[in-house]
Amino acid sequence: MANIPTISVAPEAVTTIGDYTLSNAMLSSFVVFAILAVFMIVLKSRLKLVPSRTQVAMEGLLTFFYSGLVDAYGSERRAQKHLPLILGLFLFIVLANQFTIIPFVQSIILEDGTFFFRNPTAHFSLPIALAIIVFLVSHIIAFTTAPMKHIGNFIRIGMFFKVRSFKDLGNAFLENFLAILDIIGEFAKVVSLAARLFGNVFAGTVMVAVITGLSTYTQFVVPLPFWILSIFSGFIQALVFAILAMSFISGMAKSVE
Amino acid sequence: MEAEAAKLLAAGLCMGLGAIGPGIGEGVVAGKAIEAMSRNPKMADKILPNMLLGMAITESTGIYALVISLILLFVV
């Protein structure tokens, strides 16, 4: 019946270097990084006063994120400081999400039937690593600006020393309970940020694989709308990741001001 | 019931029930956005990206259900 290819959440191992397994998802993320680096170096060497088409596109992208950051922070100096991180996340995720639509990339198959390349964001480790980077950056920025205030946002024991009446005691307990919820919420942010990106990209891959494998007749034209959908959602998810990262970092930085 | 059958049933139920909330939510987002656009067509360019962003965030609960059902199907 249906010839659906085996779908695995864990990436397949391509080769091993010493004790270290090199998976296809990791290999693709290195390739994505190399493509991005070469593209940026070439673009930078060709910057002109009268811009080329690519330069206009990149400048538009930069202005979009810069104005968003200025709105989020309210200060241009800080926006300039954090622009490379946000724009870097966006460009990397956009390229990583669209990596397998590059022609012939999916055609390289090893002898034992594993793909040589695989969508890097369709492996849970990469989204969760990016989410942890965002989490750490936001907390480190808040902690270095005002350490005591940042800790005070999450542990509100100080409320107990201000208790004057019975009502205040109730409020103090409530505040501490809310602070615990805030701590859980911080970790939930990491999971939700990562799961959103991973789920969308992996679902796109699975959907195309299932439709292609349904029968002989659904191999050629039928998967096209699903490809288009997954490409579209790849772009949207990259934008959402960057904007949410922006709002997490700026929200954390504002909470200690 | 066999473990394999229970797994398949759980994955299907998880995805089906998990899709109800985001479905309603995205409908509300799209409806409101179109309402706003038709009231003020000049703002349509600004509303569209915000609508897509809101939809992508609304979708996240559906994506959690998807991740759970994928884990049920392929990992557990």
mmCIF file of C-alpha atoms in Angstrom:
data_model
loop_
_atom_site.group_PDB
_atom_site.id
_atom_site.type_symbol
_atom_site.label_atom_id
_atom_site.label_comp_id
_atom_site.label_asym_id
_atom_site.label_seq_id
_atom_site.Cartn_x
_atom_site.Cartn_y
_atom_site.Cartn_z
ATOM 1 C CA MET A 1 0.000 0.000 0.000
ATOM 2 C CA ALA A 2 1.333 3.384 0.989
ATOM 3 C CA ASN A 3 5.057 3.804 0.700
ATOM 4 C CA ILE A 4 5.511 6.413 3.410
ATOM 5 C CA PRO A 5 9.195 6.907 4.277
ATOM 6 C CA THR A 6 10.249 6.280 7.851
ATOM 7 C CA ILE A 7 9.883 9.447 9.881
ATOM 8 C CA SER A 8 12.086 9.889 12.916
ATOM 9 C CA VAL A 9 12.218 12.780 15.341
ATOM 10 C CA ALA A 10 15.844 12.088 16.189
ATOM 11 C CA PRO A 11 18.311 12.937 13.417
ATOM 12 C CA GLU A 12 20.217 10.156 11.703
ATOM 13 C CA ALA A 13 23.937 9.821 12.355
ATOM 14 C CA VAL A 14 26.058 10.490 9.263
ATOM 15 C CA THR A 15 29.500 9.773 10.648
ATOM 16 C CA THR A 16 31.358 9.653 13.928
ATOM 17 C CA ILE A 17 34.419 11.689 14.828
ATOM 18 C CA GLY A 18 36.036 9.959 17.785
ATOM 19 C CA ASP A 19 33.326 9.545 20.419
ATOM 20 C CA TYR A 20 31.253 12.276 18.861
ATOM 21 C CA THR A 21 28.344 11.545 16.529
ATOM 22 C CA LEU A 22 27.884 13.959 13.636
ATOM 23 C CA SER A 23 24.198 13.986 12.707
ATOM 24 C CA ASN A 24 22.749 15.187 9.423
ATOM 25 C CA ALA A 25 20.811 18.011 11.115
ATOM 26 C CA MET A 26 24.023 19.328 12.631
ATOM 27 C CA LEU A 27 25.882 19.056 9.341
ATOM 28 C CA SER A 28 23.139 21.056 7.616
ATOM 29 C CA SER A 29 23.245 23.746 10.269
ATOM 30 C CA PHE A 30 26.996 24.107 9.638
ATOM 31 C CA VAL A 31 26.289 24.424 5.913
ATOM 32 C CA VAL A 32 23.580 27.015 6.583
ATOM 33 C CA PHE A 33 26.017 28.956 8.737
ATOM 34 C CA ALA A 34 28.682 28.801 6.001
ATOM 35 C CA ILE A 35 26.213 29.963 3.320
ATOM 36 C CA LEU A 36 25.110 32.854 5.520
ATOM 37 C CA ALA A 37 28.695 33.870 6.320
ATOM 38 C CA VAL A 38 29.804 33.785 2.671
ATOM 39 C CA PHE A 39 26.690 35.684 1.581
ATOM 40 C CA MET A 40 27.300 38.388 4.174
ATOM 41 C CA ILE A 41 31.010 38.739 3.337
ATOM 42 C CA VAL A 42 30.237 39.055 -0.387
ATOM 43 C CA LEU A 43 27.430 41.506 0.307
ATOM 44 C CA LYS A 44 29.646 43.601 2.566
ATOM 45 C CA SER A 45 32.423 43.807 -0.006
ATOM 46 C CA ARG A 46 29.955 45.066 -2.597
ATOM 47 C CA LEU A 47 28.243 47.780 -0.577
ATOM 48 C CA LYS A 48 27.604 50.794 -2.792
ATOM 49 C CA LEU A 49 26.021 54.209 -2.505
ATOM 50 C CA VAL A 50 23.701 53.228 -5.356
ATOM 51 C CA PRO A 51 22.532 49.914 -3.907
ATOM 52 C CA SER A 52 22.059 46.683 -5.771
ATOM 53 C CA ARG A 53 18.799 44.762 -5.487
ATOM 54 C CA THR A 54 20.096 42.446 -2.762
ATOM 55 C CA GLN A 55 21.424 45.384 -0.805
ATOM 56 C CA VAL A 56 18.041 47.117 -0.932
ATOM 57 C CA ALA A 57 16.336 43.962 0.325
ATOM 58 C CA MET A 58 18.799 43.536 3.185
ATOM 59 C CA GLU A 59 18.592 47.207 4.121
ATOM 60 C CA GLY A 60 14.803 46.969 4.180
ATOM 61 C CA LEU A 61 15.021 43.960 6.491
ATOM 62 C CA LEU A 62 17.498 45.758 8.742
ATOM 63 C CA THR A 63 15.314 48.868 8.923
ATOM 64 C CA PHE A 64 12.261 46.739 9.749
ATOM 65 C CA PHE A 65 13.955 45.087 12.723
ATOM 66 C CA TYR A 66 15.712 48.294 13.773
ATOM 67 C CA SER A 67 12.471 50.280 13.940
ATOM 68 C CA GLY A 68 10.830 47.398 15.800
ATOM 69 C CA LEU A 69 13.689 47.344 18.304
ATOM 70 C CA VAL A 70 13.599 51.118 18.767
ATOM 71 C CA ASP A 71 9.863 50.845 19.479
ATOM 72 C CA ALA A 72 10.437 48.002 21.914
ATOM 73 C CA TYR A 73 13.325 49.586 23.834
ATOM 74 C CA GLY A 74 12.603 53.263 23.437
ATOM 75 C CA SER A 75 16.326 53.962 23.059
ATOM 76 C CA GLU A 76 18.408 53.868 19.870
ATOM 77 C CA ARG A 77 21.666 52.946 21.606
ATOM 78 C CA ARG A 78 20.222 49.762 23.059
ATOM 79 C CA ALA A 79 18.476 48.908 19.783
ATOM 80 C CA GLN A 80 21.797 49.126 17.942
ATOM 81 C CA LYS A 81 23.373 46.882 20.565
ATOM 82 C CA HIS A 82 20.794 44.098 20.190
ATOM 83 C CA LEU A 83 20.078 44.367 16.468
ATOM 84 C CA PRO A 84 22.803 41.855 15.426
ATOM 85 C CA LEU A 85 21.412 39.157 17.728
ATOM 86 C CA ILE A 86 17.804 39.498 16.557
ATOM 87 C CA LEU A 87 18.663 39.878 12.873
ATOM 88 C CA GLY A 88 21.135 37.008 13.126
ATOM 89 C CA LEU A 89 18.485 34.754 14.651
ATOM 90 C CA PHE A 90 16.019 35.721 11.926
ATOM 91 C CA LEU A 91 18.405 35.172 8.998
ATOM 92 C CA PHE A 92 19.688 31.886 10.389
ATOM 93 C CA ILE A 93 16.203 30.486 11.005
ATOM 94 C CA VAL A 94 14.886 31.651 7.624
ATOM 95 C CA LEU A 95 17.732 29.930 5.827
ATOM 96 C CA ALA A 96 17.553 26.847 8.038
ATOM 97 C CA ASN A 97 13.795 26.467 7.483
ATOM 98 C CA GLN A 98 14.179 26.692 3.711
ATOM 99 C CA PHE A 99 17.346 24.616 3.524
ATOM 100 C CA THR A 100 15.808 21.449 2.062
ATOM 101 C CA ILE A 101 14.081 23.259 -0.819
ATOM 102 C CA ILE A 102 17.480 23.953 -2.384
ATOM 103 C CA PRO A 103 17.488 21.613 -5.417
ATOM 104 C CA PHE A 104 19.299 18.260 -5.041
ATOM 105 C CA VAL A 105 19.988 18.781 -1.339
ATOM 106 C CA GLN A 106 17.447 16.090 -0.450
ATOM 107 C CA SER A 107 18.755 13.821 -3.219
ATOM 108 C CA ILE A 108 22.052 13.080 -1.490
ATOM 109 C CA ILE A 109 21.409 9.773 0.235
ATOM 110 C CA LEU A 110 24.020 7.624 1.928
ATOM 111 C CA GLU A 111 24.451 3.907 1.242
ATOM 112 C CA ASP A 112 22.316 2.856 4.217
ATOM 113 C CA GLY A 113 19.440 5.074 3.086
ATOM 114 C CA THR A 114 19.881 8.026 5.426
ATOM 115 C CA PHE A 115 19.662 11.551 4.106
ATOM 116 C CA PHE A 116 22.964 13.411 4.087
ATOM 117 C CA PHE A 117 21.209 16.715 4.804
ATOM 118 C CA ARG A 118 18.142 17.377 6.873
ATOM 119 C CA ASN A 119 16.269 20.513 7.827
ATOM 120 C CA PRO A 120 18.298 21.753 10.850
ATOM 121 C CA THR A 121 15.279 23.215 12.653
ATOM 122 C CA ALA A 122 13.400 19.907 12.253
ATOM 123 C CA HIS A 123 15.617 18.558 15.015
ATOM 124 C CA PHE A 124 14.558 19.593 18.489
ATOM 125 C CA SER A 125 18.070 20.495 19.691
ATOM 126 C CA LEU A 126 18.547 23.539 17.461
ATOM 127 C CA PRO A 127 15.304 25.391 18.344
ATOM 128 C CA ILE A 128 15.829 24.660 22.028
ATOM 129 C CA ALA A 129 19.434 25.884 21.846
ATOM 130 C CA LEU A 130 18.312 29.122 20.182
ATOM 131 C CA ALA A 131 15.555 29.552 22.778
ATOM 132 C CA ILE A 132 18.052 29.001 25.605
ATOM 133 C CA ILE A 133 20.328 31.650 24.055
ATOM 134 C CA VAL A 134 17.432 34.133 24.073
ATOM 135 C CA PHE A 135 16.558 33.157 27.665
ATOM 136 C CA LEU A 136 20.147 33.567 28.884
ATOM 137 C CA VAL A 137 20.675 36.862 27.039
ATOM 138 C CA SER A 138 17.499 38.371 28.473
ATOM 139 C CA HIS A 139 18.367 37.314 32.029
ATOM 140 C CA ILE A 140 22.018 38.324 31.817
ATOM 141 C CA ILE A 141 21.078 41.781 30.523
ATOM 142 C CA ALA A 142 18.566 42.260 33.323
ATOM 143 C CA PHE A 143 20.953 40.873 35.945
ATOM 144 C CA THR A 144 23.882 43.089 34.939
ATOM 145 C CA THR A 145 21.724 46.235 34.880
ATOM 146 C CA ALA A 146 20.239 45.790 38.345
ATOM 147 C CA PRO A 147 21.052 42.478 40.084
ATOM 148 C CA MET A 148 19.028 42.927 43.266
ATOM 149 C CA LYS A 149 15.986 44.263 41.474
ATOM 150 C CA HIS A 150 16.067 41.413 38.963
ATOM 151 C CA ILE A 151 16.185 38.784 41.705
ATOM 152 C CA GLY A 152 13.535 40.743 43.572
ATOM 153 C CA ASN A 153 11.200 40.371 40.603
ATOM 154 C CA PHE A 154 11.169 36.617 41.109
ATOM 155 C CA ILE A 155 11.666 36.195 44.878
ATOM 156 C CA ARG A 156 9.454 38.626 46.745
ATOM 157 C CA ILE A 157 10.256 37.674 50.331
ATOM 158 C CA GLY A 158 10.725 41.399 51.051
ATOM 159 C CA MET A 159 6.940 41.717 51.064
ATOM 160 C CA PHE A 160 6.799 39.845 54.402
ATOM 161 C CA PHE A 161 8.859 42.539 56.137
ATOM 162 C CA LYS A 162 6.400 45.237 55.113
ATOM 163 C CA VAL A 163 3.414 43.448 56.624
ATOM 164 C CA ARG A 164 1.459 45.852 58.857
ATOM 165 C CA SER A 165 -1.967 44.223 58.983
ATOM 166 C CA PHE A 166 -3.694 40.928 58.330
ATOM 167 C CA LYS A 167 -4.661 42.064 54.817
ATOM 168 C CA ASP A 168 -1.029 42.786 53.977
ATOM 169 C CA LEU A 169 -0.090 39.252 54.994
ATOM 170 C CA GLY A 170 -2.578 37.848 52.486
ATOM 171 C CA ASN A 171 -1.185 40.123 49.798
ATOM 172 C CA ALA A 172 2.371 39.028 50.629
ATOM 173 C CA PHE A 173 1.443 35.360 50.248
ATOM 174 C CA LEU A 174 -0.313 36.113 46.967
ATOM 175 C CA GLU A 175 2.703 38.052 45.640
ATOM 176 C CA ASN A 176 5.034 35.167 46.494
ATOM 177 C CA PHE A 177 2.731 32.671 44.848
ATOM 178 C CA LEU A 178 2.637 34.854 41.703
ATOM 179 C CA ALA A 179 6.436 35.063 41.784
ATOM 180 C CA ILE A 180 6.640 31.248 41.690
ATOM 181 C CA LEU A 181 4.289 31.292 38.713
ATOM 182 C CA ASP A 182 6.595 33.843 37.063
ATOM 183 C CA ILE A 183 9.572 31.524 37.534
ATOM 184 C CA ILE A 184 7.646 28.644 35.932
ATOM 185 C CA GLY A 185 6.565 31.046 33.163
ATOM 186 C CA GLU A 186 10.188 31.854 32.358
ATOM 187 C CA PHE A 187 10.939 28.181 31.676
ATOM 188 C CA ALA A 188 7.662 27.773 29.805
ATOM 189 C CA LYS A 189 8.830 30.585 27.508
ATOM 190 C CA VAL A 190 11.865 28.527 26.463
ATOM 191 C CA VAL A 191 9.756 25.441 25.793
ATOM 192 C CA SER A 192 7.047 27.336 23.913
ATOM 193 C CA LEU A 193 9.534 29.287 21.789
ATOM 194 C CA ALA A 194 11.366 26.101 20.833
ATOM 195 C CA ALA A 195 8.299 23.881 20.386
ATOM 196 C CA ARG A 196 6.608 26.407 18.115
ATOM 197 C CA LEU A 197 9.515 26.542 15.666
ATOM 198 C CA PHE A 198 10.240 22.808 15.810
ATOM 199 C CA GLY A 199 6.583 21.807 15.490
ATOM 200 C CA ASN A 200 5.911 23.940 12.444
ATOM 201 C CA VAL A 201 9.024 22.949 10.517
ATOM 202 C CA PHE A 202 8.829 19.254 11.410
ATOM 203 C CA ALA A 203 5.115 19.164 10.614
ATOM 204 C CA GLY A 204 5.839 20.654 7.188
ATOM 205 C CA THR A 205 8.428 17.960 6.484
ATOM 206 C CA VAL A 206 6.142 15.153 7.713
ATOM 207 C CA MET A 207 3.167 16.473 5.739
ATOM 208 C CA VAL A 208 5.104 16.568 2.465
ATOM 209 C CA ALA A 209 6.591 13.112 3.129
ATOM 210 C CA VAL A 210 3.166 11.606 3.864
ATOM 211 C CA ILE A 211 1.503 13.170 0.822
ATOM 212 C CA THR A 212 4.372 12.092 -1.444
ATOM 213 C CA GLY A 213 4.258 8.549 -0.092
ATOM 214 C CA LEU A 214 0.488 8.068 -0.342
ATOM 215 C CA SER A 215 0.533 6.544 -3.827
ATOM 216 C CA THR A 216 2.353 6.753 -7.143
ATOM 217 C CA TYR A 217 0.003 9.434 -8.438
ATOM 218 C CA THR A 218 0.514 11.866 -5.589
ATOM 219 C CA GLN A 219 4.259 12.162 -6.097
ATOM 220 C CA PHE A 220 4.487 14.993 -8.563
ATOM 221 C CA VAL A 221 1.956 17.841 -8.509
ATOM 222 C CA VAL A 222 -0.092 17.061 -5.418
ATOM 223 C CA PRO A 223 2.616 17.940 -2.820
ATOM 224 C CA LEU A 224 3.083 21.426 -4.333
ATOM 225 C CA PRO A 225 0.469 23.266 -2.220
ATOM 226 C CA PHE A 226 1.894 21.597 0.876
ATOM 227 C CA TRP A 227 5.409 22.693 -0.084
ATOM 228 C CA ILE A 228 4.139 26.246 -0.514
ATOM 229 C CA LEU A 229 2.391 26.077 2.856
ATOM 230 C CA SER A 230 5.516 24.816 4.602
ATOM 231 C CA ILE A 231 7.718 27.461 2.946
ATOM 232 C CA PHE A 232 5.260 30.162 3.999
ATOM 233 C CA SER A 233 5.054 28.898 7.564
ATOM 234 C CA GLY A 234 8.874 28.680 7.639
ATOM 235 C CA PHE A 235 9.115 32.407 6.920
ATOM 236 C CA ILE A 236 6.355 33.293 9.372
ATOM 237 C CA GLN A 237 7.896 31.181 12.127
ATOM 238 C CA ALA A 238 11.307 32.801 11.640
ATOM 239 C CA LEU A 239 9.666 36.225 11.924
ATOM 240 C CA VAL A 240 7.686 35.134 14.983
ATOM 241 C CA PHE A 241 10.805 33.722 16.649
ATOM 242 C CA ALA A 242 12.737 36.949 16.065
ATOM 243 C CA ILE A 243 9.896 39.190 17.243
ATOM 244 C CA LEU A 244 9.212 37.081 20.330
ATOM 245 C CA ALA A 245 12.934 37.069 21.152
ATOM 246 C CA MET A 246 12.866 40.843 20.794
ATOM 247 C CA SER A 247 9.874 41.183 23.120
ATOM 248 C CA PHE A 248 11.328 38.772 25.725
ATOM 249 C CA ILE A 249 14.653 40.610 25.856
ATOM 250 C CA SER A 250 13.145 44.087 25.894
ATOM 251 C CA GLY A 251 10.490 43.099 28.435
ATOM 252 C CA MET A 252 13.160 41.677 30.731
ATOM 253 C CA ALA A 253 15.349 44.772 30.291
ATOM 254 C CA LYS A 254 12.428 47.071 31.026
ATOM 255 C CA SER A 255 11.356 45.163 34.136
ATOM 256 C CA VAL A 256 14.490 46.271 36.024
ATOM 257 C CA GLU A 257 14.479 49.915 34.986
ATOM 258 C CA MET B 1 -6.328 -2.743 24.151
ATOM 259 C CA GLU B 2 -2.873 -3.257 22.738
ATOM 260 C CA ALA B 3 -0.225 -0.661 23.511
ATOM 261 C CA GLU B 4 0.287 0.165 19.828
ATOM 262 C CA ALA B 5 -3.434 0.769 19.255
ATOM 263 C CA ALA B 6 -3.664 2.947 22.362
ATOM 264 C CA LYS B 7 -0.710 4.985 21.121
ATOM 265 C CA LEU B 8 -2.310 5.631 17.730
ATOM 266 C CA LEU B 9 -5.649 6.470 19.333
ATOM 267 C CA ALA B 10 -3.983 8.844 21.791
ATOM 268 C CA ALA B 11 -2.085 10.635 19.022
ATOM 269 C CA GLY B 12 -5.241 11.095 16.957
ATOM 270 C CA LEU B 13 -7.299 12.302 19.906
ATOM 271 C CA CYS B 14 -4.535 14.653 21.045
ATOM 272 C CA MET B 15 -4.276 16.297 17.634
ATOM 273 C CA GLY B 16 -8.030 16.458 17.066
ATOM 274 C CA LEU B 17 -8.900 17.951 20.441
ATOM 275 C CA GLY B 18 -5.864 20.199 20.400
ATOM 276 C CA ALA B 19 -6.896 21.704 17.071
ATOM 277 C CA ILE B 20 -10.252 23.000 18.379
ATOM 278 C CA GLY B 21 -8.869 25.907 20.409
ATOM 279 C CA PRO B 22 -6.429 27.285 17.828
ATOM 280 C CA GLY B 23 -9.109 26.882 15.149
ATOM 281 C CA ILE B 24 -11.538 29.105 17.043
ATOM 282 C CA GLY B 25 -8.745 31.497 18.003
ATOM 283 C CA GLU B 26 -7.404 31.948 14.499
ATOM 284 C CA GLY B 27 -10.920 32.474 13.200
ATOM 285 C CA VAL B 28 -11.421 35.260 15.717
ATOM 286 C CA VAL B 29 -8.054 36.836 14.789
ATOM 287 C CA ALA B 30 -8.768 36.732 11.052
ATOM 288 C CA GLY B 31 -12.336 37.951 11.483
ATOM 289 C CA LYS B 32 -11.345 40.902 13.629
ATOM 290 C CA ALA B 33 -8.458 41.801 11.319
ATOM 291 C CA ILE B 34 -10.713 41.813 8.266
ATOM 292 C CA GLU B 35 -13.250 43.875 10.190
ATOM 293 C CA ALA B 36 -10.540 46.420 10.999
ATOM 294 C CA MET B 37 -9.241 46.407 7.413
ATOM 295 C CA SER B 38 -12.657 47.029 5.926
ATOM 296 C CA ARG B 39 -13.302 49.841 8.370
ATOM 297 C CA ASN B 40 -9.979 51.473 7.620
ATOM 298 C CA PRO B 41 -8.455 50.197 4.346
ATOM 299 C CA LYS B 42 -5.456 52.523 4.672
ATOM 300 C CA MET B 43 -4.243 50.546 7.669
ATOM 301 C CA ALA B 44 -4.434 47.187 5.852
ATOM 302 C CA ASP B 45 -0.665 47.035 5.245
ATOM 303 C CA LYS B 46 0.025 47.515 8.934
ATOM 304 C CA ILE B 47 -2.675 45.139 10.118
ATOM 305 C CA LEU B 48 -1.693 42.177 7.918
ATOM 306 C CA PRO B 49 1.734 41.426 9.486
ATOM 307 C CA ASN B 50 0.274 41.865 12.968
ATOM 308 C CA MET B 51 -2.539 39.500 12.039
ATOM 309 C CA LEU B 52 -0.103 36.852 10.790
ATOM 310 C CA LEU B 53 1.960 37.244 13.958
ATOM 311 C CA GLY B 54 -1.098 36.943 16.161
ATOM 312 C CA MET B 55 -2.201 33.878 14.235
ATOM 313 C CA ALA B 56 1.199 32.236 14.591
ATOM 314 C CA ILE B 57 1.100 32.792 18.342
ATOM 315 C CA THR B 58 -2.502 31.586 18.598
ATOM 316 C CA GLU B 59 -1.456 28.510 16.678
ATOM 317 C CA SER B 60 1.125 27.553 19.283
ATOM 318 C CA THR B 61 -1.275 25.495 21.436
ATOM 319 C CA GLY B 62 -2.126 23.496 18.331
ATOM 320 C CA ILE B 63 1.580 23.052 17.709
ATOM 321 C CA TYR B 64 2.045 21.749 21.261
ATOM 322 C CA ALA B 65 -0.642 19.151 20.558
ATOM 323 C CA LEU B 66 1.205 18.284 17.349
ATOM 324 C CA VAL B 67 4.515 17.897 19.164
ATOM 325 C CA ILE B 68 2.876 15.686 21.801
ATOM 326 C CA SER B 69 1.242 13.481 19.174
ATOM 327 C CA LEU B 70 4.527 13.250 17.216
ATOM 328 C CA ILE B 71 6.276 12.183 20.408
ATOM 329 C CA LEU B 72 3.523 9.604 21.021
ATOM 330 C CA LEU B 73 3.839 8.257 17.486
ATOM 331 C CA PHE B 74 7.582 8.217 16.912
ATOM 332 C CA VAL B 75 9.392 8.414 20.245
ATOM 333 C CA VAL B 76 7.408 6.644 22.980
#
